[in-house]
Amino acid sequence: MTTIDSIDNGVNVQALLDARETLKGAPEAARFTWRSTTRWENGVHTTSTVKDYFGLGAEHSHKTESSFTADHPEVFAAEDHGITPIEYLLVGLGSCLTAGVASVAQNRGIQLRSVEATLEGAHDIRGILGADSDVRNGYDGIKVTFSIDADASREDIEALVAQSQKRSAVFDALTNPTDVTVEVA
């Protein structure tokens, strides 16, 4: 029989639970500002970097700077140096939900063997091309399908996914209105 102490999905749940309790008494420390900088390269090719952020009342840096290349495929008359910006939304959502599954499984004493999320975004590009003003610019819908191998029943696995979805910052940002301000410096 597997015990909660023998489960190792690589998530330090105790640290997360301790942080939750600490931040209940210090809500100002829970205010984080995530940042990225995007530089135009050529055509529709851009490079974005992520390094610094603010949280717990201070500035922080990731261990390494991460760089992300975005472009459009050749069928859009581009050079296809990277995935499209709208595909990065799928990457962010899949990463957030999958990390959540691992965290919830660890907390519930469920050993994972594998987790894979496949995401599909339905997108009518007539909107972004200005070909039809009635077609929105973004996704019409996103479908996430999980394949999870774990020491758990299907019902328990579905509950993991539901809890991950409930706590996902990216899911929330995509499914609820988020204020976005765009300005010129």
Coordinates of N, CA, C and O in Angstrom, one line a residue:
M1 N 0.8 -1.2 0.0 CA 0.0 0.0 0.0 C 0.9 1.2 0.0 O 1.8 1.4 0.7
T2 N 0.5 2.2 -0.8 CA 1.3 3.4 -0.9 C 0.8 4.4 0.2 O -0.4 4.6 0.4
T3 N 1.7 5.0 0.9 CA 1.3 6.0 1.9 C 1.7 7.4 1.3 O 2.5 7.5 0.4
I4 N 1.0 8.4 1.9 CA 1.3 9.8 1.4 C 2.7 10.2 1.6 O 3.2 10.9 0.7
D5 N 3.4 9.6 2.6 CA 4.8 9.9 2.7 C 5.7 9.3 1.6 O 6.8 9.8 1.4
S6 N 5.2 8.3 1.0 CA 6.0 7.6 0.0 C 5.7 8.2 -1.4 O 6.4 7.8 -2.4
I7 N 4.8 9.1 -1.6 CA 4.5 9.7 -2.8 C 5.5 10.7 -3.2 O 5.8 11.6 -2.4
D8 N 6.0 10.7 -4.4 CA 7.0 11.7 -4.8 C 6.7 12.1 -6.3 O 7.2 11.4 -7.2
N9 N 5.9 13.1 -6.4 CA 5.7 13.7 -7.8 C 6.6 14.9 -8.0 O 6.4 15.7 -9.0
G10 N 7.5 15.2 -7.1 CA 8.5 16.3 -7.2 C 7.9 17.6 -6.8 O 8.5 18.7 -7.2
V11 N 6.8 17.6 -6.0 CA 6.2 18.9 -5.6 C 6.4 19.0 -4.1 O 6.0 18.1 -3.3
N12 N 6.9 20.1 -3.6 CA 7.0 20.3 -2.2 C 5.7 21.0 -1.7 O 5.6 22.2 -1.5
V13 N 4.8 20.1 -1.4 CA 3.4 20.6 -1.0 C 3.5 21.3 0.3 O 2.8 22.3 0.5
Q14 N 4.3 20.8 1.2 CA 4.4 21.4 2.5 C 4.8 22.9 2.4 O 4.2 23.8 3.1
A15 N 5.7 23.2 1.6 CA 6.1 24.6 1.3 C 5.0 25.4 0.8 O 4.8 26.6 1.2
L16 N 4.2 24.8 -0.1 CA 3.0 25.5 -0.7 C 2.0 25.8 0.4 O 1.4 26.9 0.5
L17 N 1.7 24.8 1.2 CA 0.7 24.9 2.3 C 1.2 25.9 3.3 O 0.4 26.8 3.8
D18 N 2.5 25.9 3.6 CA 3.1 26.9 4.6 C 2.9 28.3 4.0 O 2.6 29.3 4.7
A19 N 3.2 28.5 2.7 CA 3.1 29.8 2.1 C 1.7 30.3 2.1 O 1.4 31.5 2.4
R20 N 0.7 29.4 1.8 CA -0.7 29.7 1.9 C -1.1 30.3 3.2 O -1.7 31.3 3.4
E21 N -0.7 29.6 4.3 CA -1.0 30.0 5.7 C -0.3 31.4 6.0 O -1.0 32.3 6.6
T22 N 0.9 31.5 5.6 CA 1.6 32.8 5.8 C 1.0 34.0 5.1 O 0.8 35.0 5.7
L23 N 0.6 33.7 3.9 CA 0.0 34.8 3.1 C -1.4 35.2 3.5 O -1.9 36.3 3.2
K24 N -2.1 34.3 4.2 CA -3.4 34.7 4.7 C -3.3 35.9 5.7 O -4.1 36.7 5.7
G25 N -2.1 35.9 6.4 CA -1.9 37.0 7.3 C -1.1 38.2 6.7 O -0.9 39.2 7.4
A26 N -0.7 38.1 5.5 CA 0.1 39.1 4.9 C -0.3 39.2 3.4 O 0.5 39.0 2.5
P27 N -1.5 39.6 3.1 CA -2.0 39.6 1.7 C -1.2 40.5 0.8 O -1.1 40.3 -0.4
E28 N -0.6 41.6 1.3 CA 0.2 42.5 0.5 C 1.4 41.7 -0.1 O 1.9 42.0 -1.2
A29 N 1.9 40.8 0.6 CA 3.1 40.0 0.1 C 2.7 39.1 -1.0 O 3.5 38.6 -1.8
A30 N 1.4 38.8 -1.1 CA 0.9 37.9 -2.2 C 0.8 38.6 -3.5 O 0.5 37.9 -4.5
R31 N 1.0 39.9 -3.6 CA 0.8 40.6 -4.8 C 2.1 40.5 -5.7 O 3.1 41.0 -5.3
F32 N 2.0 39.8 -6.8 CA 3.1 39.6 -7.7 C 2.9 40.3 -8.9 O 1.8 40.5 -9.4
T33 N 4.0 40.8 -9.6 CA 4.0 41.4 -10.9 C 5.0 40.6 -11.7 O 6.2 40.6 -11.5
W34 N 4.4 39.9 -12.7 CA 5.2 39.1 -13.7 C 5.5 40.0 -14.9 O 4.7 40.8 -15.3
R35 N 6.7 39.8 -15.4 CA 7.1 40.7 -16.5 C 7.7 39.9 -17.7 O 8.4 38.9 -17.5
S36 N 7.5 40.5 -18.9 CA 8.3 40.0 -20.0 C 8.5 41.2 -20.9 O 7.8 42.2 -20.9
T37 N 9.6 41.1 -21.7 CA 9.9 42.1 -22.7 C 10.0 41.5 -24.1 O 10.6 40.4 -24.2
T38 N 9.3 42.1 -25.0 CA 9.2 41.6 -26.4 C 9.9 42.5 -27.3 O 9.6 43.7 -27.3
R39 N 10.8 42.0 -28.2 CA 11.5 42.8 -29.1 C 11.2 42.3 -30.5 O 11.2 41.1 -30.8
W40 N 10.9 43.2 -31.4 CA 10.6 42.9 -32.8 C 11.9 42.6 -33.5 O 12.9 43.3 -33.3
E41 N 11.9 41.5 -34.3 CA 13.1 41.1 -35.0 C 13.0 41.6 -36.5 O 13.8 42.3 -37.0
N42 N 12.0 41.0 -37.2 CA 11.7 41.4 -38.6 C 10.4 40.7 -39.0 O 10.1 39.7 -38.5
G43 N 9.7 41.4 -39.9 CA 8.4 40.8 -40.3 C 7.5 40.7 -39.1 O 7.3 41.6 -38.3
V44 N 7.0 39.5 -38.8 CA 6.2 39.2 -37.7 C 6.9 38.3 -36.6 O 6.3 37.7 -35.8
H45 N 8.2 38.3 -36.7 CA 9.1 37.6 -35.9 C 9.5 38.4 -34.7 O 10.0 39.5 -34.8
T46 N 9.3 37.9 -33.5 CA 9.6 38.6 -32.2 C 10.4 37.7 -31.3 O 10.3 36.5 -31.4
T47 N 11.1 38.3 -30.3 CA 11.7 37.5 -29.3 C 11.3 38.1 -28.0 O 11.5 39.4 -27.8
S48 N 10.8 37.3 -27.1 CA 10.4 37.8 -25.7 C 11.4 37.2 -24.7 O 11.8 36.0 -24.8
T49 N 11.7 37.9 -23.7 CA 12.5 37.4 -22.6 C 11.8 37.6 -21.3 O 11.0 38.6 -21.1
V50 N 12.1 36.7 -20.3 CA 11.5 36.8 -19.0 C 12.7 36.5 -18.0 O 13.4 35.5 -18.1
K51 N 12.8 37.4 -17.1 CA 13.9 37.3 -16.1 C 13.5 37.8 -14.7 O 13.5 37.0 -13.7
D52 N 13.0 39.0 -14.6 CA 12.7 39.6 -13.3 C 11.2 39.6 -13.0 O 10.4 39.7 -13.9
Y53 N 10.9 39.6 -11.7 CA 9.5 39.8 -11.3 C 9.5 40.3 -9.9 O 10.5 40.4 -9.2
F54 N 8.4 40.8 -9.4 CA 8.2 41.4 -8.1 C 7.2 40.5 -7.3 O 6.2 40.1 -7.9
G55 N 7.6 40.2 -6.1 CA 6.7 39.4 -5.2 C 7.2 39.3 -3.8 O 8.4 39.5 -3.6
L56 N 6.4 39.0 -2.9 CA 6.8 38.9 -1.5 C 7.4 40.2 -1.0 O 8.3 40.2 -0.2
G57 N 7.0 41.3 -1.6 CA 7.4 42.7 -1.2 C 8.8 43.1 -1.8 O 9.3 44.1 -1.3
A58 N 9.3 42.3 -2.7 CA 10.7 42.6 -3.2 C 10.8 42.2 -4.7 O 10.1 41.4 -5.2
E59 N 11.9 42.7 -5.3 CA 12.3 42.3 -6.7 C 13.0 41.0 -6.6 O 13.8 40.7 -5.7
H60 N 12.8 40.1 -7.6 CA 13.4 38.8 -7.7 C 13.8 38.6 -9.1 O 13.3 39.2 -10.1
S61 N 14.7 37.6 -9.3 CA 15.1 37.2 -10.7 C 15.0 35.7 -10.7 O 15.4 35.0 -9.7
H62 N 14.6 35.1 -11.9 CA 14.7 33.7 -12.1 C 16.1 33.3 -12.1 O 17.0 34.2 -12.4
K63 N 16.4 32.0 -11.9 CA 17.8 31.6 -12.0 C 18.5 31.9 -13.3 O 19.6 32.2 -13.4
T64 N 17.7 31.8 -14.4 CA 18.2 32.1 -15.7 C 17.1 32.9 -16.5 O 15.9 32.8 -16.2
E65 N 17.5 33.7 -17.4 CA 16.6 34.4 -18.3 C 16.1 33.4 -19.3 O 16.9 32.6 -19.9
S66 N 14.8 33.4 -19.6 CA 14.2 32.6 -20.6 C 13.9 33.4 -21.8 O 13.4 34.6 -21.7
S67 N 14.1 32.8 -23.0 CA 13.8 33.5 -24.2 C 12.8 32.7 -25.1 O 12.9 31.5 -25.1
F68 N 11.9 33.4 -25.7 CA 10.8 32.8 -26.5 C 10.7 33.5 -27.8 O 10.6 34.7 -27.9
T69 N 10.8 32.7 -28.9 CA 10.7 33.2 -30.2 C 9.3 32.9 -30.7 O 8.7 31.9 -30.6
A70 N 8.7 34.0 -31.3 CA 7.4 33.9 -31.9 C 7.5 34.3 -33.4 O 8.2 35.2 -33.7
D71 N 6.7 33.7 -34.2 CA 6.6 34.1 -35.6 C 5.3 33.5 -36.1 O 4.4 33.1 -35.3
H72 N 5.1 33.4 -37.4 CA 4.0 32.8 -38.0 C 4.5 31.8 -39.1 O 5.6 32.0 -39.6
P73 N 3.6 30.8 -39.4 CA 4.1 29.8 -40.4 C 4.2 30.4 -41.8 O 3.6 31.5 -42.1
E74 N 4.9 29.6 -42.6 CA 5.1 30.1 -44.0 C 3.7 30.2 -44.7 O 3.6 31.1 -45.6
V75 N 2.7 29.5 -44.3 CA 1.4 29.6 -45.0 C 0.8 31.0 -44.7 O -0.2 31.4 -45.4
F76 N 1.4 31.8 -43.8 CA 1.0 33.2 -43.5 C 1.9 34.1 -44.1 O 2.0 35.3 -43.7
A77 N 2.8 33.7 -45.0 CA 3.8 34.5 -45.7 C 4.8 35.0 -44.7 O 5.3 36.1 -44.8
A78 N 5.1 34.2 -43.7 CA 6.1 34.5 -42.7 C 7.3 33.5 -42.8 O 7.3 32.6 -43.7
E79 N 8.2 33.6 -41.9 CA 9.4 32.7 -42.0 C 9.4 31.6 -41.0 O 10.3 30.7 -41.1
D80 N 8.4 31.5 -40.1 CA 8.2 30.3 -39.3 C 9.4 30.1 -38.4 O 9.9 28.9 -38.2
H81 N 9.9 31.1 -37.7 CA 11.1 31.0 -36.8 C 10.6 30.5 -35.4 O 11.5 30.2 -34.6
G82 N 9.3 30.4 -35.2 CA 8.8 29.9 -33.9 C 7.3 29.8 -34.0 O 6.7 30.0 -35.0
I83 N 6.7 29.4 -32.8 CA 5.3 29.2 -32.8 C 4.6 30.6 -32.8 O 5.2 31.6 -32.5
T84 N 3.3 30.6 -33.1 CA 2.6 31.9 -33.1 C 2.3 32.3 -31.7 O 2.2 31.5 -30.8
P85 N 2.1 33.6 -31.5 CA 1.7 34.1 -30.2 C 0.5 33.4 -29.6 O 0.4 33.1 -28.4
I86 N -0.5 33.1 -30.4 CA -1.7 32.5 -29.9 C -1.5 31.0 -29.4 O -2.1 30.5 -28.5
E87 N -0.4 30.4 -30.0 CA -0.1 29.0 -29.6 C 0.6 29.1 -28.2 O 0.5 28.2 -27.4
Y88 N 1.3 30.2 -27.9 CA 1.8 30.4 -26.5 C 0.7 30.4 -25.5 O 1.0 29.9 -24.3
L89 N -0.5 30.8 -25.8 CA -1.6 30.7 -24.9 C -1.8 29.2 -24.5 O -2.1 28.9 -23.4
L90 N -1.8 28.3 -25.5 CA -2.0 26.9 -25.3 C -0.8 26.4 -24.4 O -1.1 25.6 -23.5
V91 N 0.4 26.8 -24.7 CA 1.6 26.4 -23.9 C 1.4 26.8 -22.4 O 1.6 26.0 -21.5
G92 N 1.0 28.0 -22.2 CA 0.8 28.5 -20.9 C -0.3 27.8 -20.1 O -0.2 27.4 -19.0
L93 N -1.4 27.6 -20.8 CA -2.6 26.9 -20.2 C -2.2 25.4 -19.9 O -2.4 24.9 -18.8
G94 N -1.6 24.7 -20.9 CA -1.2 23.3 -20.6 C -0.2 23.2 -19.5 O -0.3 22.3 -18.7
S95 N 0.8 24.1 -19.5 CA 1.8 24.0 -18.4 C 1.2 24.2 -17.1 O 1.5 23.5 -16.1
C96 N 0.3 25.2 -17.0 CA -0.3 25.6 -15.7 C -1.2 24.4 -15.2 O -1.1 24.0 -14.0
L97 N -2.0 23.9 -16.0 CA -2.9 22.8 -15.6 C -2.2 21.6 -15.3 O -2.5 20.9 -14.3
T98 N -1.1 21.3 -16.0 CA -0.3 20.0 -15.8 C 0.4 20.2 -14.4 O 0.5 19.2 -13.6
A99 N 1.0 21.3 -14.2 CA 1.7 21.5 -12.9 C 0.7 21.4 -11.8 O 1.0 20.9 -10.7
G100 N -0.5 21.9 -12.0 CA -1.5 21.8 -11.0 C -1.9 20.4 -10.7 O -2.1 20.0 -9.5
V101 N -2.0 19.6 -11.7 CA -2.3 18.2 -11.5 C -1.3 17.5 -10.6 O -1.6 16.8 -9.7
A102 N 0.0 17.8 -10.9 CA 1.1 17.3 -10.1 C 1.0 17.7 -8.6 O 1.2 16.9 -7.7
S103 N 0.7 19.0 -8.4 CA 0.6 19.5 -7.1 C -0.5 18.9 -6.3 O -0.4 18.5 -5.1
V104 N -1.7 18.9 -6.9 CA -2.9 18.3 -6.3 C -2.7 16.8 -6.0 O -3.0 16.3 -4.9
A105 N -2.1 16.1 -6.9 CA -1.9 14.7 -6.7 C -0.9 14.5 -5.5 O -1.2 13.6 -4.7
Q106 N 0.1 15.3 -5.4 CA 1.1 15.1 -4.3 C 0.3 15.4 -3.0 O 0.5 14.6 -2.1
N107 N -0.5 16.4 -3.0 CA -1.2 16.8 -1.7 C -2.2 15.7 -1.4 O -2.5 15.5 -0.2
R108 N -2.8 15.0 -2.4 CA -3.8 14.0 -2.1 C -3.2 12.6 -2.0 O -3.9 11.6 -1.8
G109 N -1.9 12.5 -2.0 CA -1.3 11.2 -1.9 C -1.4 10.3 -3.1 O -1.5 9.1 -2.9
I110 N -1.5 10.8 -4.3 CA -1.6 10.0 -5.5 C -0.3 10.1 -6.3 O 0.2 11.1 -6.6
Q111 N 0.2 8.9 -6.5 CA 1.5 8.8 -7.3 C 1.2 8.8 -8.7 O 0.4 8.0 -9.3
L112 N 1.8 9.8 -9.4 CA 1.7 9.9 -10.9 C 2.8 9.1 -11.5 O 3.9 9.1 -11.1
R113 N 2.5 8.5 -12.7 CA 3.5 7.9 -13.5 C 3.7 8.7 -14.8 O 4.8 8.8 -15.2
S114 N 2.6 9.2 -15.3 CA 2.8 10.1 -16.4 C 1.5 11.0 -16.5 O 0.4 10.6 -16.1
V115 N 1.8 12.2 -17.0 CA 0.7 13.2 -17.3 C 1.0 13.9 -18.6 O 2.1 14.4 -18.8
E116 N 0.0 13.9 -19.5 CA 0.1 14.6 -20.7 C -1.2 15.3 -21.0 O -2.2 14.7 -21.0
A117 N -1.0 16.6 -21.3 CA -2.2 17.4 -21.7 C -2.0 17.7 -23.2 O -1.0 18.2 -23.6
T118 N -3.1 17.5 -24.0 CA -3.1 17.8 -25.4 C -4.1 18.9 -25.5 O -5.3 18.8 -25.1
L119 N -3.7 20.1 -26.1 CA -4.5 21.2 -26.2 C -4.8 21.5 -27.7 O -3.8 21.4 -28.5
E120 N -6.0 21.9 -28.0 CA -6.4 22.3 -29.3 C -7.1 23.6 -29.2 O -8.1 23.7 -28.4
G121 N -6.7 24.6 -30.0 CA -7.5 25.9 -30.1 C -8.1 26.1 -31.4 O -7.4 26.1 -32.4
A122 N -9.4 26.2 -31.5 CA -10.1 26.5 -32.7 C -10.1 28.0 -33.0 O -10.4 28.8 -32.2
H123 N -9.6 28.3 -34.2 CA -9.3 29.7 -34.5 C -9.6 30.0 -35.9 O -9.1 29.4 -36.9
D124 N -10.6 30.9 -36.1 CA -10.9 31.4 -37.5 C -10.1 32.7 -37.8 O -10.4 33.7 -37.2
I125 N -9.1 32.6 -38.6 CA -8.2 33.7 -38.8 C -8.8 34.8 -39.7 O -8.1 35.9 -39.8
R126 N -10.0 34.7 -40.1 CA -10.6 35.8 -40.9 C -10.7 37.0 -40.0 O -10.6 38.2 -40.5
G127 N -10.8 36.9 -38.7 CA -10.9 38.0 -37.8 C -9.6 38.8 -37.8 O -9.6 40.0 -38.0
I128 N -8.5 38.1 -37.5 CA -7.2 38.9 -37.5 C -6.8 39.4 -38.8 O -6.0 40.4 -38.9
L129 N -7.3 38.8 -39.9 CA -6.9 39.4 -41.2 C -7.9 40.5 -41.7 O -7.7 41.1 -42.7
G130 N -8.9 40.7 -40.9 CA -9.9 41.8 -41.2 C -10.8 41.4 -42.4 O -11.4 42.2 -43.0
A131 N -10.9 40.1 -42.6 CA -11.7 39.6 -43.7 C -13.2 39.6 -43.4 O -14.1 39.6 -44.3
D132 N -13.5 39.5 -42.1 CA -14.9 39.4 -41.6 C -15.0 40.1 -40.2 O -14.5 39.5 -39.3
S133 N -15.6 41.2 -40.2 CA -15.6 42.0 -38.9 C -16.5 41.3 -37.8 O -16.4 41.6 -36.6
D134 N -17.3 40.3 -38.2 CA -18.1 39.5 -37.2 C -17.3 38.4 -36.6 O -17.8 37.7 -35.7
V135 N -16.1 38.1 -37.1 CA -15.3 37.0 -36.6 C -14.3 37.5 -35.6 O -13.6 38.5 -35.9
R136 N -14.3 37.0 -34.4 CA -13.4 37.5 -33.3 C -12.0 37.2 -33.7 O -11.7 36.3 -34.5
N137 N -11.0 37.9 -33.1 CA -9.6 37.7 -33.4 C -9.0 36.5 -32.7 O -8.0 36.0 -33.2
G138 N -9.5 36.1 -31.6 CA -8.9 35.1 -30.8 C -9.6 33.7 -31.0 O -10.3 33.5 -31.9
Y139 N -9.3 32.8 -30.1 CA -9.8 31.5 -30.2 C -11.3 31.5 -30.0 O -11.9 32.2 -29.2
D140 N -12.0 30.6 -30.8 CA -13.4 30.3 -30.6 C -13.6 29.4 -29.4 O -14.7 29.5 -28.7
G141 N -12.7 28.6 -29.2 CA -12.7 27.6 -28.0 C -11.4 26.9 -27.9 O -10.6 26.8 -28.9
I142 N -11.1 26.4 -26.7 CA -9.9 25.6 -26.5 C -10.4 24.3 -25.8 O -11.2 24.3 -24.9
K143 N -9.8 23.2 -26.3 CA -10.1 21.9 -25.7 C -8.8 21.3 -25.1 O -7.7 21.3 -25.7
V144 N -8.9 20.9 -23.8 CA -7.8 20.3 -23.1 C -8.1 18.9 -22.8 O -9.2 18.6 -22.2
T145 N -7.3 17.9 -23.3 CA -7.5 16.5 -23.0 C -6.3 16.0 -22.2 O -5.2 16.0 -22.7
F146 N -6.6 15.4 -21.1 CA -5.5 14.9 -20.2 C -5.5 13.4 -20.4 O -6.5 12.7 -20.5
S147 N -4.3 12.8 -20.5 CA -4.0 11.4 -20.4 C -3.1 11.3 -19.1 O -2.0 11.7 -19.1
I148 N -3.6 10.6 -18.1 CA -3.0 10.5 -16.8 C -2.9 9.0 -16.4 O -3.9 8.4 -16.3
D149 N -1.7 8.6 -16.1 CA -1.4 7.3 -15.5 C -1.0 7.5 -14.1 O 0.0 8.1 -13.8
A150 N -1.8 7.0 -13.2 CA -1.6 7.2 -11.8 C -2.2 6.1 -10.9 O -3.1 5.4 -11.4
D151 N -1.8 6.0 -9.7 CA -2.3 5.1 -8.7 C -3.6 5.7 -8.2 O -3.6 6.1 -7.0
A152 N -4.6 5.7 -9.0 CA -5.9 6.4 -8.6 C -7.0 5.9 -9.5 O -6.8 5.5 -10.7
S153 N -8.2 6.0 -9.0 CA -9.4 5.7 -9.8 C -9.6 6.8 -10.8 O -9.1 7.9 -10.7
R154 N -10.4 6.5 -11.9 CA -10.8 7.6 -12.8 C -11.5 8.7 -12.1 O -11.2 9.9 -12.5
E155 N -12.3 8.5 -11.2 CA -13.0 9.5 -10.4 C -12.0 10.4 -9.7 O -12.1 11.6 -9.7
D156 N -11.0 9.8 -9.1 CA -9.9 10.6 -8.4 C -9.1 11.4 -9.4 O -8.7 12.5 -9.1
I157 N -8.8 10.8 -10.5 CA -8.0 11.6 -11.6 C -8.9 12.7 -12.1 O -8.3 13.8 -12.2
E158 N -10.2 12.5 -12.3 CA -11.0 13.6 -12.8 C -11.1 14.7 -11.7 O -11.1 15.9 -12.0
A159 N -11.0 14.4 -10.4 CA -11.0 15.3 -9.3 C -9.7 16.1 -9.3 O -9.7 17.3 -9.0
L160 N -8.6 15.4 -9.6 CA -7.3 16.1 -9.7 C -7.4 17.2 -10.8 O -7.0 18.4 -10.6
V161 N -7.9 16.9 -11.9 CA -8.0 17.8 -13.1 C -8.9 19.0 -12.7 O -8.6 20.1 -13.0
A162 N -10.0 18.7 -12.1 CA -11.0 19.7 -11.7 C -10.4 20.7 -10.7 O -10.6 21.9 -10.8
Q163 N -9.6 20.2 -9.7 CA -9.0 21.1 -8.7 C -7.9 21.9 -9.4 O -7.7 23.1 -9.1
S164 N -7.1 21.3 -10.3 CA -6.1 22.0 -11.0 C -6.7 23.2 -11.8 O -6.2 24.3 -11.8
Q165 N -7.8 22.9 -12.5 CA -8.5 23.9 -13.3 C -9.0 25.0 -12.4 O -8.9 26.2 -12.7
K166 N -9.5 24.7 -11.2 CA -10.1 25.6 -10.2 C -9.0 26.6 -9.7 O -9.2 27.7 -9.5
R167 N -7.7 26.1 -9.6 CA -6.6 26.9 -9.1 C -5.7 27.5 -10.1 O -4.7 28.2 -9.8
S168 N -5.9 27.2 -11.4 CA -5.0 27.6 -12.5 C -5.1 29.1 -12.7 O -6.2 29.6 -13.1
A169 N -4.0 29.8 -12.6 CA -4.0 31.3 -12.9 C -4.3 31.5 -14.4 O -4.9 32.5 -14.8
V170 N -3.7 30.7 -15.3 CA -3.9 30.8 -16.7 C -5.3 30.5 -17.1 O -5.9 31.3 -17.9
F171 N -5.9 29.4 -16.6 CA -7.3 29.1 -16.9 C -8.2 30.3 -16.5 O -9.0 30.7 -17.3
D172 N -7.9 30.9 -15.3 CA -8.7 32.0 -14.9 C -8.5 33.2 -15.8 O -9.5 33.9 -16.1
A173 N -7.3 33.5 -16.2 CA -7.1 34.7 -17.1 C -7.7 34.5 -18.4 O -8.2 35.5 -19.0
L174 N -7.8 33.3 -18.9 CA -8.5 33.0 -20.2 C -10.0 33.0 -20.1 O -10.6 33.3 -21.1
T175 N -10.5 32.6 -19.0 CA -12.0 32.4 -18.9 C -12.7 33.5 -18.2 O -14.0 33.5 -18.2
N176 N -12.0 34.5 -17.6 CA -12.6 35.6 -16.9 C -12.0 36.9 -17.5 O -10.9 36.9 -17.9
P177 N -12.8 38.0 -17.5 CA -12.3 39.2 -18.0 C -11.0 39.6 -17.2 O -11.0 39.6 -16.0
T178 N -10.0 40.0 -18.0 CA -8.8 40.5 -17.4 C -8.5 41.9 -17.9 O -8.5 42.1 -19.2
D179 N -8.3 42.9 -17.1 CA -8.0 44.2 -17.6 C -6.6 44.2 -18.3 O -5.6 43.7 -17.7
V180 N -6.6 44.7 -19.5 CA -5.3 44.8 -20.2 C -5.2 46.3 -20.7 O -6.1 46.8 -21.3
T181 N -4.1 46.9 -20.3 CA -3.8 48.3 -20.7 C -2.6 48.3 -21.7 O -1.6 47.7 -21.4
V182 N -2.8 48.9 -22.8 CA -1.8 49.0 -23.8 C -1.5 50.5 -24.0 O -2.4 51.3 -24.2
E183 N -0.2 50.9 -23.8 CA 0.1 52.3 -23.9 C 1.5 52.5 -24.7 O 2.2 51.5 -24.8
V184 N 1.7 53.7 -25.1 CA 3.0 54.0 -25.8 C 3.8 54.8 -24.8 O 3.3 55.9 -24.3
A185 N 5.1 54.4 -24.6 CA 5.9 55.2 -23.7 C 6.5 56.4 -24.4 O 6.6 56.5 -25.6

